mmCIF file of C-alpha atoms in Angstrom:
data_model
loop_
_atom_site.group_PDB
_atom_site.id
_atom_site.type_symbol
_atom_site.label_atom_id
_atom_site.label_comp_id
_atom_site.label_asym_id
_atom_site.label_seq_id
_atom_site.Cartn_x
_atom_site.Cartn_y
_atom_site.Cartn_z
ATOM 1 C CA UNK J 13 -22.061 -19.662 5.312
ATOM 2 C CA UNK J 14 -25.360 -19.442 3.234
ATOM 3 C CA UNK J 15 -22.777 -19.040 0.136
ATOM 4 C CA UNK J 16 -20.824 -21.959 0.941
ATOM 5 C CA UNK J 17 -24.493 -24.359 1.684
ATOM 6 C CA UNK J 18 -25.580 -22.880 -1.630
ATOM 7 C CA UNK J 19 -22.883 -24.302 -3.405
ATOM 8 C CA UNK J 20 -22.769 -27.428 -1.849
ATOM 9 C CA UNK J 21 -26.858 -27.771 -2.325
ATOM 10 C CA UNK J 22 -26.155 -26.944 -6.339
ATOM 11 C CA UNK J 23 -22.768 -29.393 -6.607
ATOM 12 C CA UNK J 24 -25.376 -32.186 -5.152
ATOM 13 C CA UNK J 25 -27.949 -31.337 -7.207
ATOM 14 C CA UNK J 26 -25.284 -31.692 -10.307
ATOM 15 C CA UNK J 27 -24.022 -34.912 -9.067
ATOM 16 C CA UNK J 28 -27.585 -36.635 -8.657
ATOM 17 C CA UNK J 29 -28.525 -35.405 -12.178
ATOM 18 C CA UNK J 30 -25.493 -36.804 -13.753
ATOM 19 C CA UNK J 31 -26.433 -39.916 -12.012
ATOM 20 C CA UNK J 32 -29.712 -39.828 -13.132
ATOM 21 C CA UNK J 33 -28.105 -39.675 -16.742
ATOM 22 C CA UNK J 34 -25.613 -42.321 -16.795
ATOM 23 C CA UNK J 35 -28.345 -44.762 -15.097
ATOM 24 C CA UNK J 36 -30.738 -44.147 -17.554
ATOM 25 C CA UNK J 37 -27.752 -44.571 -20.808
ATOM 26 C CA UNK J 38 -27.045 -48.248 -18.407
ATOM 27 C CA UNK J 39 -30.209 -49.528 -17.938
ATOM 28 C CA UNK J 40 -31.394 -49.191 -22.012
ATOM 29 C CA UNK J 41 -28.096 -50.697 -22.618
ATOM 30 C CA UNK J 42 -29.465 -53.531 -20.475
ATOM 31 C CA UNK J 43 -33.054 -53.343 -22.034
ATOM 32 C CA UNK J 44 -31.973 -52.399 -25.640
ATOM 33 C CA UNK J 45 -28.331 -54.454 -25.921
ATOM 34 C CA UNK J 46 -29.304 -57.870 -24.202
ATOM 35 C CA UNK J 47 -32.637 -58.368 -22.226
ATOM 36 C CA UNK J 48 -34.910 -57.546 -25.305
ATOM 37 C CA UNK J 49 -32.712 -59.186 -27.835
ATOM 38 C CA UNK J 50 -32.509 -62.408 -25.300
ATOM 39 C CA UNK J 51 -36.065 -61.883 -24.932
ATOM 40 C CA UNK J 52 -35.392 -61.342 -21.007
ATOM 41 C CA UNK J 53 -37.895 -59.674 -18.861
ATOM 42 C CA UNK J 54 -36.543 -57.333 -16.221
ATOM 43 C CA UNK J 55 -37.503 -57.055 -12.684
ATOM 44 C CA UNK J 56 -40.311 -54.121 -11.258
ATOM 45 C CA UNK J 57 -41.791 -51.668 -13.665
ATOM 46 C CA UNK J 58 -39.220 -51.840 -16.201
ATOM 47 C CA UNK J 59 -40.257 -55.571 -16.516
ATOM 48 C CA UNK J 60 -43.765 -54.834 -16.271
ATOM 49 C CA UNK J 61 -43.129 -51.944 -19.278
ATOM 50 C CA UNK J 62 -41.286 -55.206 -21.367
ATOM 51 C CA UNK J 63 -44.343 -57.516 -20.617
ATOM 52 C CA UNK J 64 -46.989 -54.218 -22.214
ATOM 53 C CA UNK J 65 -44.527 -54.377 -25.219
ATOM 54 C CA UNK J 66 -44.712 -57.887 -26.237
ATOM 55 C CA UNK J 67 -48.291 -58.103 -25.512
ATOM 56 C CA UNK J 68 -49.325 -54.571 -27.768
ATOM 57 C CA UNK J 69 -47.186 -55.920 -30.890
ATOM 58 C CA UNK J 70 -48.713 -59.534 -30.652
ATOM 59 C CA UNK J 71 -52.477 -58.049 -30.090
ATOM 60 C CA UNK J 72 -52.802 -54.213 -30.733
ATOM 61 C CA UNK J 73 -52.556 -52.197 -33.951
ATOM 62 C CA UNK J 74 -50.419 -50.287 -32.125
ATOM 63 C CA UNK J 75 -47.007 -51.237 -30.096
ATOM 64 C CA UNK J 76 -46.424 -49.533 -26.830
ATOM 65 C CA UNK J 77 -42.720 -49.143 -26.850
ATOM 66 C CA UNK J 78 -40.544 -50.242 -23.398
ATOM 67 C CA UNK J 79 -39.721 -47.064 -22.849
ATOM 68 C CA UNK J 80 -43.261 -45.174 -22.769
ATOM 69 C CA UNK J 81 -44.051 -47.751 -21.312
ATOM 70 C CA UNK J 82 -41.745 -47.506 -18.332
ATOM 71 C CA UNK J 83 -43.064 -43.437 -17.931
ATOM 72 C CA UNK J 84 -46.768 -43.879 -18.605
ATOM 73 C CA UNK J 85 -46.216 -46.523 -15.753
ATOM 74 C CA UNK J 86 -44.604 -44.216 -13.016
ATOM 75 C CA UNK J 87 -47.306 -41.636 -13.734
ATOM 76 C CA UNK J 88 -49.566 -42.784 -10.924
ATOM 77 C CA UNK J 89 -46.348 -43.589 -8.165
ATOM 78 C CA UNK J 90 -45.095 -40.019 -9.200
ATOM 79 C CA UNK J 91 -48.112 -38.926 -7.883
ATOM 80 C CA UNK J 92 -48.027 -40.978 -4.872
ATOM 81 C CA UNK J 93 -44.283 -39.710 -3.929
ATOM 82 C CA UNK J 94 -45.659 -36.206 -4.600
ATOM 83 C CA UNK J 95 -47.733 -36.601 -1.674
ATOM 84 C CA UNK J 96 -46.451 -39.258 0.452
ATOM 85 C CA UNK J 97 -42.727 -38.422 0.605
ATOM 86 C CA UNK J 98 -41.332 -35.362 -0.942
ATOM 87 C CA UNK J 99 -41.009 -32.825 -3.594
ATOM 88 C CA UNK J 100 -37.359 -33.008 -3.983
ATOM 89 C CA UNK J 101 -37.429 -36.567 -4.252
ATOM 90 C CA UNK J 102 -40.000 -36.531 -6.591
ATOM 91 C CA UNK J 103 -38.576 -33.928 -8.928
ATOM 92 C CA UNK J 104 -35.351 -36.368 -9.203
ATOM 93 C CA UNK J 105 -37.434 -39.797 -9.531
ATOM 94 C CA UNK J 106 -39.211 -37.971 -12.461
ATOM 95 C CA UNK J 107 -35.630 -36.757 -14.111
ATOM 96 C CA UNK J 108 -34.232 -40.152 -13.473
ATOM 97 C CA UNK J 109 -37.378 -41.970 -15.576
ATOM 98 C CA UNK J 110 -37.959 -39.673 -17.684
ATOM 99 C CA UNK J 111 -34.128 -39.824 -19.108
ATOM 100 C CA UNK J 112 -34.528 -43.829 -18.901
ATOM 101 C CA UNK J 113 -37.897 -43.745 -20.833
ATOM 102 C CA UNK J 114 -35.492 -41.200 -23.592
ATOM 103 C CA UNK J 115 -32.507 -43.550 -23.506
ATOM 104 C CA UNK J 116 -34.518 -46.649 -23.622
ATOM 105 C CA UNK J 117 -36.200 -44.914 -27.169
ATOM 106 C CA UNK J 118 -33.379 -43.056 -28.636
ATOM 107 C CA UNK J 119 -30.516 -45.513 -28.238
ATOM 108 C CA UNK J 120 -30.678 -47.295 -31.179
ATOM 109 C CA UNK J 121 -30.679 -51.643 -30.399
ATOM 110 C CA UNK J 122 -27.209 -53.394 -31.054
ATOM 111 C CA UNK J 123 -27.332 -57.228 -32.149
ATOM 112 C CA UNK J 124 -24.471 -58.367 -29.528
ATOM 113 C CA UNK J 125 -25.676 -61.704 -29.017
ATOM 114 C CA UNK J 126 -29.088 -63.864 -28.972
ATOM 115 C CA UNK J 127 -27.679 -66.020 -26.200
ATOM 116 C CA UNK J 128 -30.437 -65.890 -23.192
ATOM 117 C CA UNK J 129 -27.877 -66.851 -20.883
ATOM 118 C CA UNK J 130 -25.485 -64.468 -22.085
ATOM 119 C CA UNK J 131 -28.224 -61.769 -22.390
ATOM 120 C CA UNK J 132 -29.480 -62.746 -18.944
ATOM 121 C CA UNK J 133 -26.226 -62.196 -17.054
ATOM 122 C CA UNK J 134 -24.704 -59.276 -18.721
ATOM 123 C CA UNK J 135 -28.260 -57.184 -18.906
ATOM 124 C CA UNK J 136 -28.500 -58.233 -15.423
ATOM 125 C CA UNK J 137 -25.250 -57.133 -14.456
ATOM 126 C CA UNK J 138 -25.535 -53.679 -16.338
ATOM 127 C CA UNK J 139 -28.788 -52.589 -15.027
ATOM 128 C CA UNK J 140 -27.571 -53.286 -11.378
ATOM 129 C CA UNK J 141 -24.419 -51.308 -11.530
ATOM 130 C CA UNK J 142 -26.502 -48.494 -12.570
ATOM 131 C CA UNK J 143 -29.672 -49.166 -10.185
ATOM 132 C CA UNK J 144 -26.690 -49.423 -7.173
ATOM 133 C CA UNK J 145 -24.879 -46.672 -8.448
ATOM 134 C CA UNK J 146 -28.487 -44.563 -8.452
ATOM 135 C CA UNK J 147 -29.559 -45.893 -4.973
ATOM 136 C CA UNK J 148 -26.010 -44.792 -3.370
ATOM 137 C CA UNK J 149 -26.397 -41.013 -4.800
ATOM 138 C CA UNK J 150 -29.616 -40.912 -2.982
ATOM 139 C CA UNK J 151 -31.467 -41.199 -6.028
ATOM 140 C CA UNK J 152 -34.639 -43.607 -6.332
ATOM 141 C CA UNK J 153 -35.188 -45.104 -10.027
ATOM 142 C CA UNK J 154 -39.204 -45.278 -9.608
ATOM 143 C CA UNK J 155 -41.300 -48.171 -9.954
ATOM 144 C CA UNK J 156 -41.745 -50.190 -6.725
ATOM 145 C CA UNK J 157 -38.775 -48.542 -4.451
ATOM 146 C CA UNK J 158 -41.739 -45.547 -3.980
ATOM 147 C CA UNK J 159 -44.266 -47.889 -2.952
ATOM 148 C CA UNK J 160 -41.354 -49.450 -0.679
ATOM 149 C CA UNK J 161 -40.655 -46.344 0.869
ATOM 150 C CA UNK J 162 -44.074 -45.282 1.418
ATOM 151 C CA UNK J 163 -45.116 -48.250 3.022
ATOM 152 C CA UNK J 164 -41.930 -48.335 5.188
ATOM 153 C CA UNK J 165 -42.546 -44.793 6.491
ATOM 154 C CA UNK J 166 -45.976 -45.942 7.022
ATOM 155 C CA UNK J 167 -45.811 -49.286 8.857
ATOM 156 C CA UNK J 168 -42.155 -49.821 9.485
ATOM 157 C CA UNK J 169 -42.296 -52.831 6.994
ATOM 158 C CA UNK J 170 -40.755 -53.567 4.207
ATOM 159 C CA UNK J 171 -42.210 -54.580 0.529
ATOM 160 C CA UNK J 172 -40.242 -58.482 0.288
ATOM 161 C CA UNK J 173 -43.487 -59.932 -0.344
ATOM 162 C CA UNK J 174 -45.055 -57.955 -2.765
ATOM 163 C CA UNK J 175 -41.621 -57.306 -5.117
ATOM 164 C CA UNK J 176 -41.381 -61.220 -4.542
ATOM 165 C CA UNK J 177 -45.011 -61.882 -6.042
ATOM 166 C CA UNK J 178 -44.546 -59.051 -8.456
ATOM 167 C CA UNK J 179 -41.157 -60.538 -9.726
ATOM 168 C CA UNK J 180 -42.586 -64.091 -10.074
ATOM 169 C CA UNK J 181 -45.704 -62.790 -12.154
ATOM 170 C CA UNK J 182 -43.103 -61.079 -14.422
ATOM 171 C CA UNK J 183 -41.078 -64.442 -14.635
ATOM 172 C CA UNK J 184 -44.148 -67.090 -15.452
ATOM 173 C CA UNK J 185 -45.314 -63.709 -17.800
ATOM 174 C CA UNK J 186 -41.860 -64.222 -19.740
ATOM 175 C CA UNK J 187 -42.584 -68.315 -19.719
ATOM 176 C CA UNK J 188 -46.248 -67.462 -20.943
ATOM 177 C CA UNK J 189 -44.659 -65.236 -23.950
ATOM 178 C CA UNK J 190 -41.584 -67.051 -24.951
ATOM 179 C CA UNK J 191 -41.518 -70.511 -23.697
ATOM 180 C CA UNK J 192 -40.602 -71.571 -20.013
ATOM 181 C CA UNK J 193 -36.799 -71.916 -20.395
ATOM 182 C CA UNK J 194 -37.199 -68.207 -20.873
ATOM 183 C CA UNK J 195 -38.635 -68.288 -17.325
ATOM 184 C CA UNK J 196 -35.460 -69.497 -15.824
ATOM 185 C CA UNK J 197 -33.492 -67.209 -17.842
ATOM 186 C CA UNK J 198 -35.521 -64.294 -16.636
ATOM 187 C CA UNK J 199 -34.922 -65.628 -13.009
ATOM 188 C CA UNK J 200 -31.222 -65.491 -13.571
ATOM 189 C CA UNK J 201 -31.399 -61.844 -14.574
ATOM 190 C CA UNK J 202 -33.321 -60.635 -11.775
ATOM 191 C CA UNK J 203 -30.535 -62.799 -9.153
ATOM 192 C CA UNK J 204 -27.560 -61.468 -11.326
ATOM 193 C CA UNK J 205 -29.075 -58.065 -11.251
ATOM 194 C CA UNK J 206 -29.401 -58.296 -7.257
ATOM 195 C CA UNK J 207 -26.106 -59.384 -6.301
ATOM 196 C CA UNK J 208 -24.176 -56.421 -8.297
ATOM 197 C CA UNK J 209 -26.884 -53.693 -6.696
ATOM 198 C CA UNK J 210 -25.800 -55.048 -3.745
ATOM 199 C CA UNK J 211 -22.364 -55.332 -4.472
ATOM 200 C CA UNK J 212 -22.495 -51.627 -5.830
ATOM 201 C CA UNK J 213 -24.848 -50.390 -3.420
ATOM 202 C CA UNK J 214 -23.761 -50.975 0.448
ATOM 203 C CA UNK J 215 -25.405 -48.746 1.921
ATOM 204 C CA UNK J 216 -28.257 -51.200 3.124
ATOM 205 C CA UNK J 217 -25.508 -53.120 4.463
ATOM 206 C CA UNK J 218 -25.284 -53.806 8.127
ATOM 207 C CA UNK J 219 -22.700 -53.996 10.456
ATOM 208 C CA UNK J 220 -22.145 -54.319 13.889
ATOM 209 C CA UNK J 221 -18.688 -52.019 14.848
ATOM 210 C CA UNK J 222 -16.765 -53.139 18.319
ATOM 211 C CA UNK J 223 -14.078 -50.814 19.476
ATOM 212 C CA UNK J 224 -11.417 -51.280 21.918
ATOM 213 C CA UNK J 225 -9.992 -47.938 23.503
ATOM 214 C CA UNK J 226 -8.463 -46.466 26.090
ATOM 215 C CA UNK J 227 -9.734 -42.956 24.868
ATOM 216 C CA UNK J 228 -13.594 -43.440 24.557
ATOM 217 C CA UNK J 229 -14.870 -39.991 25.296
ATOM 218 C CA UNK J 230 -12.199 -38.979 21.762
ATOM 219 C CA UNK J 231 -13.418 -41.505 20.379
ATOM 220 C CA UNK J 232 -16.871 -41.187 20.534
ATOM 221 C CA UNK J 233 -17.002 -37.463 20.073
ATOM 222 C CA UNK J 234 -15.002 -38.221 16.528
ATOM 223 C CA UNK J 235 -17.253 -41.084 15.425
ATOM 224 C CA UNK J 236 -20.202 -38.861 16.513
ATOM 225 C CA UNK J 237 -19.185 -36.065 14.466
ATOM 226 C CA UNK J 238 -18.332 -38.033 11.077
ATOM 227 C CA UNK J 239 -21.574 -40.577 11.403
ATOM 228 C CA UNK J 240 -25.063 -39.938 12.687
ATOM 229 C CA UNK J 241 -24.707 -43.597 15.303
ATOM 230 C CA UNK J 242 -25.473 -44.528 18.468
ATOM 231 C CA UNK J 243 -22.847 -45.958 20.854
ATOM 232 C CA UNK J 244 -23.131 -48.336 23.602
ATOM 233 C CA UNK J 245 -20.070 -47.614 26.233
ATOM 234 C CA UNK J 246 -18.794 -51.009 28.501
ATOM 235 C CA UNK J 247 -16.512 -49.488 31.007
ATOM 236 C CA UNK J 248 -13.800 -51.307 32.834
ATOM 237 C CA UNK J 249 -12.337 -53.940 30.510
ATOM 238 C CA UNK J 250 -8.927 -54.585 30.744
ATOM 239 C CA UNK J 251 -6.075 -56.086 28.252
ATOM 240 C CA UNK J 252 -4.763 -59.111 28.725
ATOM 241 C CA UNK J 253 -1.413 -58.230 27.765
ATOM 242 C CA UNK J 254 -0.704 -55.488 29.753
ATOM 243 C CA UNK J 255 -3.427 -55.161 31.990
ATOM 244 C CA UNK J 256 -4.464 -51.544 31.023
ATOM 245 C CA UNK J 257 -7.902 -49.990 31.525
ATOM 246 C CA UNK J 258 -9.508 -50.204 28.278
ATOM 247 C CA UNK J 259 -13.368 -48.821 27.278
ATOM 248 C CA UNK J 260 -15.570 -51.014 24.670
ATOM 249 C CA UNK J 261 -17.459 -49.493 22.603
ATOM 250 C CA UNK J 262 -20.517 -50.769 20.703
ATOM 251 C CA UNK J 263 -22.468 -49.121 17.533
ATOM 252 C CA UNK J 264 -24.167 -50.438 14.233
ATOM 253 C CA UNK J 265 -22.952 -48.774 10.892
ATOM 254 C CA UNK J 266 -23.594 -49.318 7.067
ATOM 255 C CA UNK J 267 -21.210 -50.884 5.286
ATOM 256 C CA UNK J 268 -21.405 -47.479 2.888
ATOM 257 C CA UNK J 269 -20.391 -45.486 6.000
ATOM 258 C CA UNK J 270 -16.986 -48.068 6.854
ATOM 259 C CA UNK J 271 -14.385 -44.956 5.369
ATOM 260 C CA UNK J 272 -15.939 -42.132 7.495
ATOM 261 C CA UNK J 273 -15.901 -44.608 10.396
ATOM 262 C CA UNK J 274 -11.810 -45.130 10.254
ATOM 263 C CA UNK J 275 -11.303 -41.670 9.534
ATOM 264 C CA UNK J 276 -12.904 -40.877 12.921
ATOM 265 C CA UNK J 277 -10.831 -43.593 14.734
ATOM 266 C CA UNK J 278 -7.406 -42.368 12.753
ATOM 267 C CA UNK J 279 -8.301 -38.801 13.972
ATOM 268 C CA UNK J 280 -9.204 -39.929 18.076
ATOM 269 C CA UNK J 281 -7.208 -42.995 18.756
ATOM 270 C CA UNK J 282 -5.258 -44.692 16.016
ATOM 271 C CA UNK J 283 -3.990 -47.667 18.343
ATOM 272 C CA UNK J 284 -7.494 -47.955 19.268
ATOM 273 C CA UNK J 285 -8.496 -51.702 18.076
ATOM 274 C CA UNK J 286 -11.970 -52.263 15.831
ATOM 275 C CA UNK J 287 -13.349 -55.466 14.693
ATOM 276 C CA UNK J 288 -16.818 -55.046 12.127
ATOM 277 C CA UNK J 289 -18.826 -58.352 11.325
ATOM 278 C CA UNK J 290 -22.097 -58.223 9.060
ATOM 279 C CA UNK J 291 -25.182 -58.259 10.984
ATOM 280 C CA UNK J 292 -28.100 -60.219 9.457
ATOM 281 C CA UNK J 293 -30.972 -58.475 11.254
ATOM 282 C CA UNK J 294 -31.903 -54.891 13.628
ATOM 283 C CA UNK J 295 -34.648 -54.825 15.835
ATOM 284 C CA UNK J 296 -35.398 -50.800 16.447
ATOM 285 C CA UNK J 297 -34.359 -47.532 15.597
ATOM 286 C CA UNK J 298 -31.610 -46.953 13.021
ATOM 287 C CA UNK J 299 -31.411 -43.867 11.271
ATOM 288 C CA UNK J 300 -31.536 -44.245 7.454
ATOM 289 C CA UNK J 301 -30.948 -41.052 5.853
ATOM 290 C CA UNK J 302 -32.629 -42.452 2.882
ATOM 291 C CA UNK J 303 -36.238 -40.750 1.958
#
């Protein structure tokens, strides 16, 4: 048993390092390929790392490059997730940077296109595959999602307001620097670069899960055993059809965890009958395996 938790402890390890890597080659293809060419600033740290850039080749003898930037940057929330959250999790949110800072400097810029609106959409649309893709192998990319975390664990809130000022001082920053079109075009990054994370990453999805059964103590055993949920049981409803004793069933799920949910009803009931709608807001506990 040890072997076999060994194994699967060194495959995950593998799988959130090769993560790490292809997230770091997507987001400097996102900084290099289109956001600096458009001379579009990015969202969070990486933004904030553009914004040093522009301002140490216009008024230092010396240019800070985006991607030492983007480390020298995470130095003092590396520290912060050190102590606040965990090891592990540090370790990885330093591997992930640290090959984003090397991609960011090694891969080489390719003139695509000078089109901001091109440059805005597609470097938007790169960099939030790979931030989703990142976020659903567990993996944080640094910058403000530590600060989120902390502060969630801490208060139970989350960080909208402060990524929302942040965000807006890095858009009127990329009006200051370029001219204020380049505001908007920023602003259409950041809201392309949103919708694909989400799209890509579900796993902050909610939604509320209804089943209709006639085997509920199956069924909840199964569902219980594939997902880590809660389940609210209302006994004695009956089918209008046939007039048969059926059990409801009531539970709140992540849209990430939707396979693993069917699997469990395929496996205890498969005539049972589910309906899933998105919910817009919890009030108390859900478990979020997430740091």
């Amino acid at each position: 048993m040890d072997d076999v938790s060994k194994v699967l402890k060194r495959h995950a390890y593998i799988t959130k390092t090769s993560t790490s890597l292809i997230y770091a080659i997507l987001v400097s293809i996102a900084v290099n390929f289109f956001w600096t060419p458009g001379h579009i600033y990015s969202s969070g740290i990486t933004g904030f790392a553009q914004l040093l850039t522009t301002i140490s080749e216009r008024f230092f003898p010396m240019t800070i490059t985006t991607g030492v930037g983007l480390f020298l940057l995470n130095i003092p929330l590396f520290l912060l997730a050190w102590r606040a959250i965990s090891r592990q999790f540090t370790v990885f949110t330093v591997i992930t940077v640290f090959l984003s800072s090397l991609m960011i400097q090694m891969i080489n810029p390719i003139q695509l296109t000078h089109d901001p609106i091109i440059c805005a959409i597609f470097g938007g649309a790169v960099n939030g595959f790979g931030t989703g893709l990142a976020l659903k192998n567990g993996i944080s990319t640094g910058g403000l999602d530590i600060l989120g975390i902390v502060i969630r664990d801490r208060t139970g809130r989350s960080i909208g307001s402060i990524n929302i000022a942040f965000n807006t001082l890095i858009i009127l920053a990329a009006g200051t620097m370029y001219g204020w079109p380049y505001a908007f075009y920023s602003a259409l990054s950041l809201i392309v670069n949103a919708k694909v994370m989400d799209m890509t990453y579900t796993k902050q999805q909610r939604m509320q899960v209804m089943i209709i059964t006639s085997r509920p103590n199956t069924v909840i055993d199964s569902v219980q055993n594939h997902l880590r949920r809660g389940i609210t049981i209302l006994h004695n409803a009956e089918g209008a059809y046939q007039h048969d004793s059926k059990t409801i069933l009531f539970t709140v799920i992540s849209r990430y965890e939707m396979g693993e949910l069917e699997e469990a009803l395929l496996e205890s009931d498969p005539h049972a009958f589910a309906s899933l709608s998105d919910t817009v807001k919890i009030l108390g506990r859900f478990y979020d395996p997430m740091p």
